[in-house]
Amino acid sequence: MALRVAVLGATGNVGREMMNILDERKFPADSVTAVASRRSKGSEVSYGDKILKCVDIEQVDWSQFDLCLMSAGGSVAKEWAPKIAKAGCIVVDNSSHFRMDPDVPLIVPEVNADAIEGYTKRNIIANPNCSTAQLVVALKPLHDAAGIERVVVSTYQSVSGSGKAGMDELWNQTKGIYVNDAPTPDQYTKQIAFNVIPHIDVFMEDGFTKEEWKMSSETKKILDPKIKLTATCVRVPTFVGHAEAVNIETSKPLSAKKARAILKEADGIVVVDSPEDDGYITPVECVGEWATFISRIREDVTVENGLAFWCVSDNLRKGAALNAVQIAELLVERGALKPDSLKPGALNDEITA
């Protein structure tokens, strides 16, 4: 099977991770092209053992591609995704721009794979928010078993969720503090080094942040519109990996023992749950991993049918790049991407893998 794939936004954290995962998972691509903005034209990114030079987005003939994995931000997605899709290339977009569009499916393959059939309306598929992706993977098997009615979640989100600039700010502030150089916030509203900030994205009229709204709205679209969810999203001084403290209320009784057994059998989940000093997973340990890790499963006795757990995942992988590649794999599995869709003559040797 052979397909022609473009990664748009290839120089960013998520774009580079997309390139890595396409190679790691042996995605059936005949060629992979790195695409970026004009200012990044010629920048080099790795794809397996090859080095690819980025192509200027303005110079790409999108009719020559079957699939575009896009991680270039909302403004680029707004302008370019419809153009690329109209050219006959399926777009999997990592930005928030299309997520709540009723004609664009919002997909987490372990949760709502069948909804992918809706991509034909616009030829675009949306990737969910990083914190939503790992959450719905954890909620899905429990919802199927006992019917989740309400979710209360507090997130501990790493700075890589803000891109390279966020990671640089944490690094520079941490170094600066040790040499008595007072931190100056730039990417964040407050100092991020040795601190936590209960503010991700803009504030909305109801007092919630946009990130918190995304988690609620996206969970309803992906999993079940009847689920009530309230979130508090917090930026923490870790580089990679998002963690979530989750409390759920279910319509049917569900013991911690039963929940643990259900989660162990679920797709995309690894349970590490033992009441001892190292019987749980932290963000540092999930970096580079594919799974959503679940720990600290216990019954919440403050409500009738309550359960609490700890959920951790690599936000650059399952929260973004891995989920996008899994969507691409699902498109192949469902026959939306086929060998006979291959188009001749798209690439030159310099950028062909």
mmCIF file of C-alpha atoms in Angstrom, residues 78-224:
data_model
loop_
_atom_site.group_PDB
_atom_site.id
_atom_site.type_symbol
_atom_site.label_atom_id
_atom_site.label_comp_id
_atom_site.label_asym_id
_atom_site.label_seq_id
_atom_site.Cartn_x
_atom_site.Cartn_y
_atom_site.Cartn_z
ATOM 1 C CA LYS A 78 -8.745 28.373 8.935
ATOM 2 C CA GLU A 79 -7.090 29.572 5.733
ATOM 3 C CA TRP A 80 -5.506 26.417 4.389
ATOM 4 C CA ALA A 81 -7.502 23.380 5.528
ATOM 5 C CA PRO A 82 -10.498 24.126 3.247
ATOM 6 C CA LYS A 83 -8.166 24.758 0.284
ATOM 7 C CA ILE A 84 -6.264 21.537 0.872
ATOM 8 C CA ALA A 85 -9.459 19.557 1.393
ATOM 9 C CA LYS A 86 -11.001 21.006 -1.768
ATOM 10 C CA ALA A 87 -7.953 19.798 -3.706
ATOM 11 C CA GLY A 88 -8.889 16.238 -2.759
ATOM 12 C CA CYS A 89 -6.441 15.770 0.108
ATOM 13 C CA ILE A 90 -7.916 14.595 3.428
ATOM 14 C CA VAL A 91 -6.937 16.919 6.283
ATOM 15 C CA VAL A 92 -6.415 15.836 9.891
ATOM 16 C CA ASP A 93 -6.151 19.120 11.790
ATOM 17 C CA ASN A 94 -4.681 19.434 15.273
ATOM 18 C CA SER A 95 -5.888 22.994 15.918
ATOM 19 C CA SER A 96 -9.113 23.911 17.709
ATOM 20 C CA HIS A 97 -10.588 25.682 14.681
ATOM 21 C CA PHE A 98 -12.793 22.884 13.320
ATOM 22 C CA ARG A 99 -13.454 20.848 16.459
ATOM 23 C CA MET A 100 -16.977 22.059 17.111
ATOM 24 C CA ASP A 101 -17.967 22.335 13.441
ATOM 25 C CA PRO A 102 -20.995 20.017 13.060
ATOM 26 C CA ASP A 103 -19.750 18.945 9.622
ATOM 27 C CA VAL A 104 -16.290 17.954 10.891
ATOM 28 C CA PRO A 105 -15.872 14.756 12.939
ATOM 29 C CA LEU A 106 -13.842 15.064 16.147
ATOM 30 C CA ILE A 107 -12.119 11.722 16.512
ATOM 31 C CA VAL A 108 -10.350 9.649 19.138
ATOM 32 C CA PRO A 109 -10.089 6.218 17.504
ATOM 33 C CA GLU A 110 -10.409 4.242 20.759
ATOM 34 C CA VAL A 111 -13.621 6.120 21.560
ATOM 35 C CA ASN A 112 -15.674 7.069 18.478
ATOM 36 C CA ALA A 113 -14.074 5.450 15.445
ATOM 37 C CA ASP A 114 -17.383 5.109 13.583
ATOM 38 C CA ALA A 115 -17.867 8.886 13.562
ATOM 39 C CA ILE A 116 -14.982 9.171 11.098
ATOM 40 C CA GLU A 117 -17.399 8.406 8.258
ATOM 41 C CA GLY A 118 -18.567 12.025 8.545
ATOM 42 C CA TYR A 119 -15.293 13.344 7.137
ATOM 43 C CA THR A 120 -16.731 13.286 3.611
ATOM 44 C CA LYS A 121 -18.816 16.402 4.305
ATOM 45 C CA ARG A 122 -15.752 18.666 4.284
ATOM 46 C CA ASN A 123 -12.807 16.276 3.804
ATOM 47 C CA ILE A 124 -11.541 17.468 7.199
ATOM 48 C CA ILE A 125 -11.157 15.593 10.496
ATOM 49 C CA ALA A 126 -10.417 17.365 13.777
ATOM 50 C CA ASN A 127 -7.986 16.193 16.433
ATOM 51 C CA PRO A 128 -9.186 16.970 19.983
ATOM 52 C CA ASN A 129 -7.540 19.080 22.645
ATOM 53 C CA CYS A 130 -4.634 17.290 24.314
ATOM 54 C CA SER A 131 -6.277 17.178 27.734
ATOM 55 C CA THR A 132 -9.556 15.951 26.241
ATOM 56 C CA ALA A 133 -7.944 13.116 24.277
ATOM 57 C CA GLN A 134 -6.507 11.270 27.249
ATOM 58 C CA LEU A 135 -9.608 11.937 29.342
ATOM 59 C CA VAL A 136 -12.112 10.417 26.904
ATOM 60 C CA VAL A 137 -9.899 7.352 26.400
ATOM 61 C CA ALA A 138 -10.175 6.768 30.149
ATOM 62 C CA LEU A 139 -13.885 7.596 30.365
ATOM 63 C CA LYS A 140 -15.117 5.506 27.417
ATOM 64 C CA PRO A 141 -14.939 1.989 28.967
ATOM 65 C CA LEU A 142 -16.336 3.234 32.276
ATOM 66 C CA HIS A 143 -19.184 5.014 30.492
ATOM 67 C CA ASP A 144 -20.024 1.865 28.549
ATOM 68 C CA ALA A 145 -20.089 -0.143 31.775
ATOM 69 C CA ALA A 146 -21.915 2.153 34.169
ATOM 70 C CA GLY A 147 -23.124 5.298 32.387
ATOM 71 C CA ILE A 148 -21.165 8.388 33.414
ATOM 72 C CA GLU A 149 -23.419 11.269 34.441
ATOM 73 C CA ARG A 150 -20.922 13.818 35.765
ATOM 74 C CA VAL A 151 -17.179 14.433 35.584
ATOM 75 C CA VAL A 152 -15.063 16.749 37.725
ATOM 76 C CA VAL A 153 -11.495 17.028 36.456
ATOM 77 C CA SER A 154 -8.464 19.069 37.461
ATOM 78 C CA THR A 155 -5.565 19.088 35.019
ATOM 79 C CA TYR A 156 -1.826 19.451 35.513
ATOM 80 C CA GLN A 157 -0.658 20.443 32.036
ATOM 81 C CA SER A 158 2.980 20.675 30.980
ATOM 82 C CA VAL A 159 4.473 23.674 29.214
ATOM 83 C CA SER A 160 4.921 21.789 25.933
ATOM 84 C CA GLY A 161 1.193 22.376 25.521
ATOM 85 C CA SER A 162 2.218 25.979 24.785
ATOM 86 C CA GLY A 163 4.754 24.913 22.177
ATOM 87 C CA LYS A 164 8.499 25.433 22.085
ATOM 88 C CA ALA A 165 8.151 28.977 23.415
ATOM 89 C CA GLY A 166 6.548 27.667 26.591
ATOM 90 C CA MET A 167 9.283 25.093 27.081
ATOM 91 C CA ASP A 168 11.956 27.733 26.516
ATOM 92 C CA GLU A 169 10.348 30.035 29.073
ATOM 93 C CA LEU A 170 10.348 27.357 31.781
ATOM 94 C CA TRP A 171 13.958 26.468 30.999
ATOM 95 C CA ASN A 172 15.177 30.064 30.988
ATOM 96 C CA GLN A 173 13.270 31.051 34.126
ATOM 97 C CA THR A 174 14.569 28.016 36.010
ATOM 98 C CA LYS A 175 18.165 28.823 35.065
ATOM 99 C CA GLY A 176 17.643 32.488 35.864
ATOM 100 C CA ILE A 177 16.355 31.852 39.370
ATOM 101 C CA TYR A 178 19.565 30.013 40.268
ATOM 102 C CA VAL A 179 21.662 33.041 39.318
ATOM 103 C CA ASN A 180 19.341 35.574 40.969
ATOM 104 C CA ASP A 181 17.942 36.768 37.652
ATOM 105 C CA ALA A 182 14.297 37.623 38.318
ATOM 106 C CA PRO A 183 11.940 35.814 35.910
ATOM 107 C CA THR A 184 10.003 37.933 33.438
ATOM 108 C CA PRO A 185 6.783 36.269 32.226
ATOM 109 C CA ASP A 186 6.260 36.300 28.475
ATOM 110 C CA GLN A 187 4.300 33.243 27.332
ATOM 111 C CA TYR A 188 2.424 33.035 30.625
ATOM 112 C CA THR A 189 0.654 35.560 32.826
ATOM 113 C CA LYS A 190 2.760 34.618 35.850
ATOM 114 C CA GLN A 191 6.142 33.057 36.542
ATOM 115 C CA ILE A 192 5.955 29.380 35.509
ATOM 116 C CA ALA A 193 9.205 28.126 37.072
ATOM 117 C CA PHE A 194 8.549 26.651 40.536
ATOM 118 C CA ASN A 195 4.914 27.714 40.239
ATOM 119 C CA VAL A 196 1.509 26.577 38.986
ATOM 120 C CA ILE A 197 -0.890 28.771 37.013
ATOM 121 C CA PRO A 198 -4.670 28.105 37.083
ATOM 122 C CA HIS A 199 -5.154 29.778 33.720
ATOM 123 C CA ILE A 200 -4.865 28.165 30.266
ATOM 124 C CA ASP A 201 -6.175 30.035 27.220
ATOM 125 C CA VAL A 202 -8.437 33.094 27.562
ATOM 126 C CA PHE A 203 -11.082 33.723 30.200
ATOM 127 C CA MET A 204 -14.718 33.513 29.131
ATOM 128 C CA GLU A 205 -17.724 35.448 30.419
ATOM 129 C CA ASP A 206 -18.765 32.691 32.839
ATOM 130 C CA GLY A 207 -15.357 32.678 34.554
ATOM 131 C CA PHE A 208 -14.131 29.466 32.978
ATOM 132 C CA THR A 209 -11.162 29.495 30.637
ATOM 133 C CA LYS A 210 -11.357 28.478 26.985
ATOM 134 C CA GLU A 211 -9.337 25.348 27.798
ATOM 135 C CA GLU A 212 -11.914 24.313 30.385
ATOM 136 C CA TRP A 213 -14.721 24.972 27.913
ATOM 137 C CA LYS A 214 -12.922 22.868 25.313
ATOM 138 C CA MET A 215 -12.715 19.899 27.650
ATOM 139 C CA SER A 216 -16.436 20.024 28.370
ATOM 140 C CA SER A 217 -17.614 20.689 24.822
ATOM 141 C CA GLU A 218 -15.274 18.211 23.171
ATOM 142 C CA THR A 219 -16.076 15.423 25.636
ATOM 143 C CA LYS A 220 -19.762 15.877 24.876
ATOM 144 C CA LYS A 221 -19.152 15.746 21.118
ATOM 145 C CA ILE A 222 -16.818 12.745 21.245
ATOM 146 C CA LEU A 223 -18.398 10.639 23.973
ATOM 147 C CA ASP A 224 -21.923 11.663 24.985
#
